[in-house]
């Protein structure tokens, strides 16, 4: 067994340590300990945790620490982050990054050499596992110095970094014999880091609008309520954060306020938690209304439209305008039990003249040809008369007549 002897890649990452290392540093895959020893010399570094899967690397480093009376270094045998605890300002990683094709493997039968060189069959498998977990071990604002080579598949590495919601910047590249080395500075937007620390796992980008970005993730429900259950009960969540380029102020806060209030009337997906610039609610597994109508039965369509009208009238009674009921194409999802969920409350306003019911009737009038194809007949003129009557004084009689019109 042998340790990875410091090479061009080690020196490339070592060169940038003084600029970035500070506070608590993790050296993932410490090998000979070259990066750990560079970092610990800096006055701004408080502690270095030196991790390696290879027990020989840890034994050798412990020996060195003892012989040279080095302090503030914690060597730890760990398969990636499995034995790592706490958070770090900086993570250094010169990983095994070569693809393990058969020819290359034949060159070495030594297990620790293979561990040092090969990142997996394709070369980037280690990178995938590393970024899947790294976010949970970074302090807010934390940084990663990550090295890889042209043989690792640059595009794939960048895709992995981005998919795990990190941003990257190339610090330096260096051509050596058969490859080019890249050193990246990798960081995570603060809000996403905070969410991971709150226990949101598998954060994935879902969509974005002009004002916000939406992510999905999962959270162990035991973290939401005080619980003694040790079994994890995962719940899929939707997270909205303000679009970095949006000028619209307070949209997330507005949606947070209205969603909490409307949940009390049984409207909207379950509010979970919120913080500065983000909102988390239960993910609704459903089909957008118009798409759902194309596959649904007449009876189901009538019940769903009646329920939507009921929710619209609750909004009206509370003096809230949702602002988009005349075109609720993306804002109503129908779940597998045929229940319509209104989503997106960011544009809600308080008003003396709420118009959710009348706007939705206007929408029904427009889609009456599609409804007719499914056997749901509504006479547009009747709708107009009843809508006018309802509009005048939110007459419950008129509302009942509207609902009846759909049956
Ligand atoms: C390319 S060497 C880098 C060593 C040293 N940091 C340097 O820059 O010279 C990669 C190191 O990662 C370690 N390693 C490989 N797989 C690992 C894993 N799953 N968890 C922790 N360390 C691992 C290897 O044992 C090896 O020491």
Short mmCIF file of C-alpha atoms and ligand atoms in Angstrom, two decimals:
data_model
loop_
_atom_site.label_atom_id
_atom_site.label_comp_id
_atom_site.label_asym_id
_atom_site.label_seq_id
_atom_site.Cartn_x
_atom_site.Cartn_y
_atom_site.Cartn_z
CA UNK A 1 0.00 0.00 0.00
CA UNK A 2 1.23 3.50 -0.79
CA UNK A 3 0.06 7.05 -0.27
CA UNK A 4 -0.48 9.44 -3.14
CA UNK A 5 2.79 11.30 -3.58
CA UNK A 6 2.20 15.05 -4.01
CA UNK A 7 2.05 15.83 -7.72
CA UNK A 8 1.11 18.68 -10.12
CA UNK A 9 -2.53 18.54 -9.00
CA UNK A 10 -1.57 18.74 -5.31
CA UNK A 11 0.64 21.77 -6.00
CA UNK A 12 -2.05 23.53 -8.04
CA UNK A 13 -4.60 23.41 -5.23
CA UNK A 14 -1.89 24.09 -2.60
CA UNK A 15 -0.99 27.35 -4.38
CA UNK A 16 -4.48 28.79 -3.76
CA UNK A 17 -4.83 27.73 -0.13
CA UNK A 18 -3.45 30.97 1.42
CA UNK A 19 -6.06 33.02 -0.46
CA UNK A 20 -9.10 30.96 0.57
CA UNK A 21 -8.41 28.79 3.64
CA UNK A 22 -9.77 30.17 6.89
CA UNK A 23 -11.59 29.09 10.05
CA UNK A 24 -12.45 25.39 10.08
CA UNK A 25 -11.12 23.58 7.00
CA UNK A 26 -11.85 20.08 5.72
CA UNK A 27 -9.24 18.35 3.57
CA UNK A 28 -11.22 15.60 1.86
CA UNK A 29 -8.89 12.84 0.64
CA UNK A 30 -5.86 14.10 2.52
CA UNK A 31 -3.39 11.43 1.23
CA UNK A 32 0.11 12.54 2.24
CA UNK A 33 -1.47 15.45 4.13
CA UNK A 34 0.18 18.08 1.92
CA UNK A 35 -2.89 20.35 1.78
CA UNK A 36 -3.63 19.97 5.49
CA UNK A 37 -0.08 20.92 6.40
CA UNK A 38 -0.20 23.99 4.12
CA UNK A 39 -3.52 25.15 5.56
CA UNK A 40 -2.63 24.68 9.23
CA UNK A 41 0.34 27.02 8.88
CA UNK A 42 -1.98 29.93 8.17
CA UNK A 43 -2.91 32.13 11.10
CA UNK A 44 -6.50 32.52 9.85
CA UNK A 45 -7.06 28.73 10.00
CA UNK A 46 -8.48 27.45 13.28
CA UNK A 47 -8.58 23.70 12.64
CA UNK A 48 -8.10 21.27 9.78
CA UNK A 49 -10.03 18.02 9.66
CA UNK A 50 -8.01 15.68 7.43
CA UNK A 51 -10.18 12.86 6.06
CA UNK A 52 -9.26 9.85 3.99
CA UNK A 53 -10.83 6.49 3.26
CA UNK A 54 -7.37 4.93 3.28
CA UNK A 55 -6.52 4.03 6.92
CA UNK A 56 -2.78 4.15 6.07
CA UNK A 57 -3.06 7.86 5.23
CA UNK A 58 -4.64 8.52 8.63
CA UNK A 59 -2.07 6.45 10.54
CA UNK A 60 0.81 8.20 8.74
CA UNK A 61 -0.64 11.65 9.44
CA UNK A 62 -1.22 10.84 13.13
CA UNK A 63 2.43 9.77 13.36
CA UNK A 64 3.59 12.99 11.75
CA UNK A 65 1.41 15.09 14.07
CA UNK A 66 2.97 13.35 17.08
CA UNK A 67 6.56 13.57 15.84
CA UNK A 68 6.33 17.21 14.81
CA UNK A 69 4.07 18.28 17.71
CA UNK A 70 1.52 19.63 15.25
CA UNK A 71 -1.73 20.79 16.73
CA UNK A 72 -5.19 21.73 15.48
CA UNK A 73 -5.23 18.86 12.96
CA UNK A 74 -7.89 16.15 13.32
CA UNK A 75 -7.14 13.12 11.15
CA UNK A 76 -10.16 10.95 10.54
CA UNK A 77 -10.76 7.79 8.56
CA UNK A 78 -13.90 8.44 6.54
CA UNK A 79 -15.47 7.27 3.33
CA UNK A 80 -16.30 10.70 1.94
CA UNK A 81 -18.46 12.49 4.56
CA UNK A 82 -19.63 9.38 6.45
CA UNK A 83 -17.60 10.12 9.62
CA UNK A 84 -17.45 13.91 9.28
CA UNK A 85 -19.19 16.10 11.82
CA UNK A 86 -19.93 19.80 11.95
CA UNK A 87 -19.51 22.49 9.34
CA UNK A 88 -16.58 24.10 7.57
CA UNK A 89 -15.66 27.47 6.12
CA UNK A 90 -13.61 25.78 3.41
CA UNK A 91 -13.43 22.29 1.92
CA UNK A 92 -10.30 21.36 -0.06
CA UNK A 93 -10.56 18.41 -2.38
CA UNK A 94 -8.06 16.96 -4.79
CA UNK A 95 -10.18 13.89 -5.51
CA UNK A 96 -9.56 10.67 -7.36
CA UNK A 97 -10.68 11.86 -10.79
CA UNK A 98 -9.48 9.47 -13.52
CA UNK A 99 -11.81 7.09 -15.35
CA UNK A 100 -11.01 3.53 -14.41
CA UNK A 101 -10.79 1.82 -17.77
CA UNK A 102 -9.42 -1.70 -17.84
CA UNK A 103 -6.06 -0.75 -19.34
CA UNK A 104 -5.37 1.79 -16.61
CA UNK A 105 -6.48 -0.56 -13.82
CA UNK A 106 -4.04 -3.19 -15.09
CA UNK A 107 -1.17 -0.77 -14.44
CA UNK A 108 -1.80 -1.00 -10.72
CA UNK A 109 -3.11 -3.74 -8.49
CA UNK A 110 -2.41 -1.69 -5.37
CA UNK A 111 -5.70 -0.83 -3.69
CA UNK A 112 -4.65 2.54 -2.26
CA UNK A 113 -3.21 3.66 -5.61
CA UNK A 114 -6.53 2.85 -7.23
CA UNK A 115 -8.33 4.74 -4.44
CA UNK A 116 -6.15 7.79 -5.08
CA UNK A 117 -6.47 7.82 -8.86
CA UNK A 118 -9.81 6.52 -10.04
CA UNK A 119 -13.03 8.42 -9.48
CA UNK A 120 -15.12 5.53 -10.79
CA UNK A 121 -15.70 3.88 -14.15
CA UNK A 122 -16.34 7.24 -15.82
CA UNK A 123 -14.07 9.24 -13.55
CA UNK A 124 -16.76 11.59 -12.19
CA UNK A 125 -18.61 9.20 -9.86
CA UNK A 126 -16.64 10.40 -6.81
CA UNK A 127 -17.50 13.98 -7.82
CA UNK A 128 -21.21 13.10 -7.95
CA UNK A 129 -21.15 11.61 -4.44
CA UNK A 130 -19.04 14.48 -3.11
CA UNK A 131 -21.41 17.24 -4.29
CA UNK A 132 -24.48 15.29 -3.21
CA UNK A 133 -23.36 15.77 0.40
CA UNK A 134 -20.94 18.69 0.51
CA UNK A 135 -23.61 21.40 0.98
CA UNK A 136 -24.60 20.01 4.37
CA UNK A 137 -21.04 20.48 5.68
CA UNK A 138 -20.51 24.09 4.66
CA UNK A 139 -21.11 27.10 6.86
CA UNK A 140 -23.21 29.80 5.14
CA UNK A 141 -20.89 31.48 2.67
CA UNK A 142 -18.54 28.47 2.73
CA UNK A 143 -16.30 27.66 -0.23
CA UNK A 144 -14.93 24.55 -1.91
CA UNK A 145 -11.65 24.32 -3.82
CA UNK A 146 -12.23 21.40 -6.18
CA UNK A 147 -9.76 19.97 -8.65
CA UNK A 148 -10.34 17.71 -11.63
CA UNK A 149 -8.87 16.96 -15.04
CA UNK A 150 -9.81 17.02 -18.72
CA UNK A 151 -9.94 13.21 -18.42
CA UNK A 152 -12.79 13.48 -15.87
CA UNK A 153 -15.21 15.01 -18.44
CA UNK A 154 -15.35 18.75 -17.76
CA UNK A 155 -18.96 19.16 -18.98
CA UNK A 156 -20.17 16.39 -16.70
CA UNK A 157 -18.37 17.83 -13.66
CA UNK A 158 -19.90 21.26 -14.35
CA UNK A 159 -23.34 19.69 -14.78
CA UNK A 160 -22.98 17.86 -11.44
CA UNK A 161 -21.92 21.07 -9.67
CA UNK A 162 -24.83 23.05 -11.14
CA UNK A 163 -27.39 20.30 -10.54
CA UNK A 164 -26.49 20.36 -6.87
CA UNK A 165 -27.25 24.10 -6.94
CA UNK A 166 -23.67 25.29 -6.56
CA UNK A 167 -22.04 27.98 -8.67
CA UNK A 168 -18.44 27.68 -9.88
CA UNK A 169 -15.56 29.81 -11.10
CA UNK A 170 -12.34 28.55 -12.67
CA UNK A 171 -9.38 29.71 -10.59
CA UNK A 172 -6.64 28.19 -12.71
CA UNK A 173 -5.95 25.55 -15.33
CA UNK A 174 -2.72 23.78 -16.08
CA UNK A 175 -1.61 21.59 -18.99
CA UNK A 176 0.45 18.57 -18.00
CA UNK A 177 1.61 15.50 -19.95
CA UNK A 178 -1.65 13.86 -21.11
CA UNK A 179 -4.28 16.07 -19.58
CA UNK A 180 -5.28 19.51 -18.41
CA UNK A 181 -5.98 20.19 -14.74
CA UNK A 182 -8.76 22.54 -13.59
CA UNK A 183 -9.13 24.15 -10.20
CA UNK A 184 -12.62 25.47 -9.44
CA UNK A 185 -13.90 27.66 -6.66
CA UNK A 186 -17.36 26.30 -5.85
CA UNK A 187 -19.97 28.06 -3.71
CA UNK A 188 -23.65 27.79 -2.89
CA UNK A 189 -26.18 30.65 -2.75
CA UNK A 190 -26.84 31.45 0.91
CA UNK A 191 -30.59 30.78 0.82
CA UNK A 192 -30.13 27.28 -0.58
CA UNK A 193 -27.47 26.57 2.01
CA UNK A 194 -29.84 27.65 4.76
CA UNK A 195 -32.51 25.32 3.41
CA UNK A 196 -30.14 22.36 3.41
CA UNK A 197 -29.25 23.14 6.99
CA UNK A 198 -32.96 23.13 7.84
CA UNK A 199 -33.02 19.53 6.67
CA UNK A 200 -34.23 19.87 3.09
CA UNK A 201 -32.61 17.09 1.10
CA UNK A 202 -32.34 16.44 -2.63
CA UNK A 203 -33.01 20.07 -3.54
CA UNK A 204 -33.76 20.24 -7.27
CA UNK A 205 -34.54 23.14 -9.52
CA UNK A 206 -38.14 22.92 -10.79
CA UNK A 207 -39.07 26.10 -12.60
CA UNK A 208 -38.78 29.82 -12.63
CA UNK A 209 -40.97 32.78 -13.34
CA UNK A 210 -40.21 36.47 -13.61
CA UNK A 211 -40.35 36.97 -9.88
CA UNK A 212 -39.39 33.69 -8.31
CA UNK A 213 -37.56 30.40 -8.61
CA UNK A 214 -39.11 27.13 -7.50
CA UNK A 215 -37.24 24.12 -6.16
CA UNK A 216 -38.38 20.77 -4.89
CA UNK A 217 -36.85 18.72 -2.13
CA UNK A 218 -37.75 16.33 0.65
CA UNK A 219 -37.80 16.79 4.40
CA UNK A 220 -38.14 14.31 7.23
CA UNK A 221 -41.53 15.23 8.75
CA UNK A 222 -40.11 14.60 12.21
CA UNK A 223 -38.16 17.84 11.78
CA UNK A 224 -41.37 19.82 11.32
CA UNK A 225 -43.08 18.66 14.51
CA UNK A 226 -41.56 17.56 17.80
CA UNK A 227 -41.39 13.79 17.43
CA UNK A 228 -39.78 10.81 19.08
CA UNK A 229 -40.13 8.63 16.02
CA UNK A 230 -36.71 7.59 14.75
CA UNK A 231 -37.98 6.31 11.39
CA UNK A 232 -37.66 8.99 8.72
CA UNK A 233 -40.98 10.03 7.16
CA UNK A 234 -40.18 11.96 4.02
CA UNK A 235 -42.45 14.65 2.67
CA UNK A 236 -41.96 16.25 -0.73
CA UNK A 237 -41.76 20.00 -0.51
CA UNK A 238 -41.86 22.96 -2.83
CA UNK A 239 -39.59 25.90 -2.10
CA UNK A 240 -40.02 29.34 -3.57
CA UNK A 241 -37.24 31.87 -3.48
CA UNK A 242 -37.04 35.35 -4.93
CA UNK A 243 -35.56 35.43 -8.41
CA UNK A 244 -32.10 37.02 -8.03
CA UNK A 245 -32.88 39.48 -10.85
CA UNK A 246 -36.44 40.35 -9.85
CA UNK A 247 -37.18 43.92 -8.80
CA UNK A 248 -40.54 42.91 -7.31
CA UNK A 249 -40.27 43.37 -3.57
CA UNK A 250 -41.94 41.35 -0.85
CA UNK A 251 -43.56 38.78 -3.18
CA UNK A 252 -42.41 35.80 -1.11
CA UNK A 253 -43.48 37.50 2.11
CA UNK A 254 -46.87 38.28 0.54
CA UNK A 255 -47.41 34.70 -0.53
CA UNK A 256 -46.31 33.44 2.90
CA UNK A 257 -48.91 35.65 4.60
CA UNK A 258 -51.80 34.66 2.35
CA UNK A 259 -50.97 30.97 2.21
CA UNK A 260 -50.95 30.73 6.01
CA UNK A 261 -54.26 32.57 6.20
CA UNK A 262 -55.95 30.61 3.40
CA UNK A 263 -54.81 27.25 4.78
CA UNK A 264 -57.22 27.96 7.66
CA UNK A 265 -60.05 27.90 5.09
CA UNK A 266 -58.76 24.73 3.44
CA UNK A 267 -57.27 26.58 0.46
CA UNK A 268 -53.77 26.09 -0.92
CA UNK A 269 -51.04 23.51 -0.27
CA UNK A 270 -49.97 23.02 3.33
CA UNK A 271 -47.67 25.81 4.54
CA UNK A 272 -44.53 24.35 6.13
CA UNK A 273 -42.10 27.13 7.02
CA UNK A 274 -40.59 30.31 5.69
CA UNK A 275 -37.65 32.65 6.23
CA UNK A 276 -36.13 35.76 4.71
CA UNK A 277 -36.63 35.39 0.97
CA UNK A 278 -38.04 31.85 0.93
CA UNK A 279 -41.24 29.90 1.50
CA UNK A 280 -41.70 26.13 1.85
CA UNK A 281 -45.00 24.32 1.36
CA UNK A 282 -46.10 20.76 0.68
CA UNK A 283 -45.57 19.71 -2.92
CA UNK A 284 -48.82 19.04 -4.80
CA UNK A 285 -48.64 16.06 -7.10
CA UNK A 286 -51.20 17.06 -9.70
CA UNK A 287 -52.10 17.89 -13.29
CA UNK A 288 -52.79 21.46 -14.49
CA UNK A 289 -56.54 22.05 -14.87
CA UNK A 290 -56.85 22.28 -18.68
CA UNK A 291 -54.67 19.23 -19.24
CA UNK A 292 -56.65 17.31 -16.63
CA UNK A 293 -59.99 18.23 -18.29
CA UNK A 294 -58.92 16.50 -21.52
CA UNK A 295 -58.74 13.12 -19.78
CA UNK A 296 -61.43 13.49 -17.10
CA UNK A 297 -65.06 12.31 -17.12
CA UNK A 298 -68.01 14.72 -17.26
CA UNK A 299 -69.05 14.01 -13.65
CA UNK A 300 -65.52 14.57 -12.34
CA UNK A 301 -65.17 17.84 -14.28
CA UNK A 302 -68.42 19.20 -12.84
CA UNK A 303 -67.37 18.36 -9.26
CA UNK A 304 -63.94 19.92 -9.74
CA UNK A 305 -65.33 23.13 -11.27
CA UNK A 306 -67.87 23.41 -8.44
CA UNK A 307 -65.09 22.99 -5.84
CA UNK A 308 -63.00 25.67 -7.58
CA UNK A 309 -65.99 28.02 -7.53
CA UNK A 310 -66.43 27.28 -3.82
CA UNK A 311 -62.79 28.20 -3.17
CA UNK A 312 -63.22 31.36 -5.27
CA UNK A 313 -66.23 32.38 -3.20
CA UNK A 314 -64.25 31.85 0.04
CA UNK A 315 -61.58 34.18 -1.37
CA UNK A 316 -64.32 36.70 -2.21
CA UNK A 317 -65.81 36.46 1.28
CA UNK A 318 -62.39 37.10 2.82
CA UNK A 319 -61.93 40.17 0.60
CA UNK A 320 -58.92 38.73 -1.23
CA UNK A 321 -58.18 38.99 -4.93
CA UNK A 322 -56.00 36.20 -6.29
CA UNK A 323 -55.65 38.23 -9.50
CA UNK A 324 -55.35 35.35 -11.95
CA UNK A 325 -58.63 33.44 -11.84
CA UNK A 326 -59.50 34.59 -15.38
CA UNK A 327 -56.54 32.53 -16.61
CA UNK A 328 -55.75 29.89 -13.99
CA UNK A 329 -53.97 27.61 -16.44
CA UNK A 330 -50.87 27.00 -14.34
CA UNK A 331 -52.30 27.89 -10.97
CA UNK A 332 -54.75 25.05 -10.33
CA UNK A 333 -53.54 21.46 -10.02
CA UNK A 334 -55.88 18.49 -9.80
CA UNK A 335 -54.59 15.65 -7.61
CA UNK A 336 -55.23 11.90 -7.98
CA UNK A 337 -58.38 12.18 -5.80
CA UNK A 338 -59.70 14.84 -8.16
CA UNK A 339 -59.27 17.66 -5.69
CA UNK A 340 -58.35 21.05 -7.17
CA UNK A 341 -55.44 22.81 -5.44
CA UNK A 342 -54.97 26.50 -5.98
CA UNK A 343 -51.29 27.39 -5.92
CA UNK A 344 -49.29 30.65 -6.25
CA UNK A 345 -50.67 33.31 -3.94
CA UNK A 346 -47.89 35.84 -4.49
CA UNK A 347 -50.12 38.32 -6.30
CA UNK A 348 -52.95 38.23 -3.74
CA UNK A 349 -54.23 41.59 -2.58
CA UNK A 350 -56.79 42.74 -0.06
CA UNK A 351 -59.75 44.44 -1.71
CA UNK A 352 -63.29 45.62 -1.18
CA UNK A 353 -64.23 44.34 -4.61
CA UNK A 354 -62.94 40.79 -4.92
CA UNK A 355 -63.56 39.22 -8.31
CA UNK A 356 -62.40 35.62 -8.08
CA UNK A 357 -65.80 34.09 -8.84
CA UNK A 358 -66.54 36.45 -11.71
CA UNK A 359 -63.06 36.00 -13.19
CA UNK A 360 -63.39 32.23 -13.02
CA UNK A 361 -66.82 32.44 -14.70
CA UNK A 362 -65.22 34.49 -17.45
CA UNK A 363 -62.65 31.71 -17.84
CA UNK A 364 -65.42 29.08 -17.99
CA UNK A 365 -67.17 31.11 -20.68
CA UNK A 366 -63.97 31.09 -22.73
CA UNK A 367 -63.39 27.36 -22.36
CA UNK A 368 -67.05 26.42 -22.89
CA UNK A 369 -66.26 24.78 -26.30
CA UNK A 370 -63.72 22.47 -24.60
CA UNK A 371 -66.19 21.74 -21.80
CA UNK A 372 -68.94 20.99 -24.30
CA UNK A 373 -66.72 18.35 -25.92
CA UNK A 374 -66.73 16.58 -22.56
CA UNK A 375 -70.53 16.85 -22.27
CA UNK A 376 -70.45 19.78 -19.80
CA UNK A 377 -72.90 22.29 -21.27
CA UNK A 378 -72.98 25.85 -20.01
CA UNK A 379 -74.85 28.58 -21.79
CA UNK A 380 -72.52 31.60 -21.89
CA UNK A 381 -75.45 34.07 -21.76
CA UNK A 382 -76.80 32.46 -18.57
CA UNK A 383 -73.34 32.69 -17.05
CA UNK A 384 -73.09 36.38 -17.92
CA UNK A 385 -76.47 37.19 -16.32
CA UNK A 386 -75.68 35.28 -13.13
CA UNK A 387 -72.15 36.74 -12.97
CA UNK A 388 -73.61 40.25 -13.14
CA UNK A 389 -76.12 39.45 -10.41
CA UNK A 390 -73.39 37.94 -8.21
CA UNK A 391 -71.03 40.85 -8.90
CA UNK A 392 -73.53 43.41 -7.63
CA UNK A 393 -73.79 42.20 -4.05
CA UNK A 394 -72.07 38.81 -3.94
CA UNK A 395 -75.59 37.41 -3.69
CA UNK A 396 -75.47 33.84 -2.26
CA UNK A 397 -78.59 32.99 -4.30
CA UNK A 398 -76.77 33.91 -7.50
CA UNK A 399 -73.76 31.88 -6.40
CA UNK A 400 -75.94 28.81 -5.76
CA UNK A 401 -77.52 29.29 -9.17
CA UNK A 402 -74.07 29.45 -10.77
CA UNK A 403 -73.03 26.21 -9.10
CA UNK A 404 -76.33 24.62 -10.12
CA UNK A 405 -75.74 25.74 -13.70
CA UNK A 406 -72.79 23.40 -13.81
CA UNK A 407 -74.68 20.33 -12.74
C1 LIG B 1 -5.51 12.42 -5.69
S1 LIG B 1 -5.26 11.92 -4.02
C2 LIG B 1 -5.01 13.47 -3.27
C3 LIG B 1 -4.15 13.41 -2.02
C4 LIG B 1 -3.73 14.76 -1.47
N1 LIG B 1 -4.88 15.51 -1.02
C5 LIG B 1 -2.97 15.56 -2.51
O1 LIG B 1 -3.50 16.60 -2.97
O2 LIG B 1 -1.86 15.18 -2.84
C6 LIG B 1 -6.92 11.47 -3.56
C7 LIG B 1 -7.06 11.00 -2.12
O3 LIG B 1 -8.45 10.73 -1.90
C8 LIG B 1 -8.57 9.55 -1.08
N2 LIG B 1 -9.91 8.97 -1.31
C9 LIG B 1 -10.33 8.24 -2.35
N3 LIG B 1 -11.64 7.88 -2.20
C10 LIG B 1 -12.02 8.40 -1.02
C11 LIG B 1 -13.25 8.39 -0.30
N4 LIG B 1 -14.33 7.75 -0.76
N5 LIG B 1 -13.32 9.04 0.87
C12 LIG B 1 -12.22 9.70 1.37
N6 LIG B 1 -11.05 9.73 0.73
C13 LIG B 1 -10.93 9.10 -0.45
C14 LIG B 1 -7.44 8.67 -1.53
O4 LIG B 1 -7.13 7.70 -0.58
C15 LIG B 1 -6.35 9.71 -1.74
O5 LIG B 1 -5.60 9.88 -0.58
#
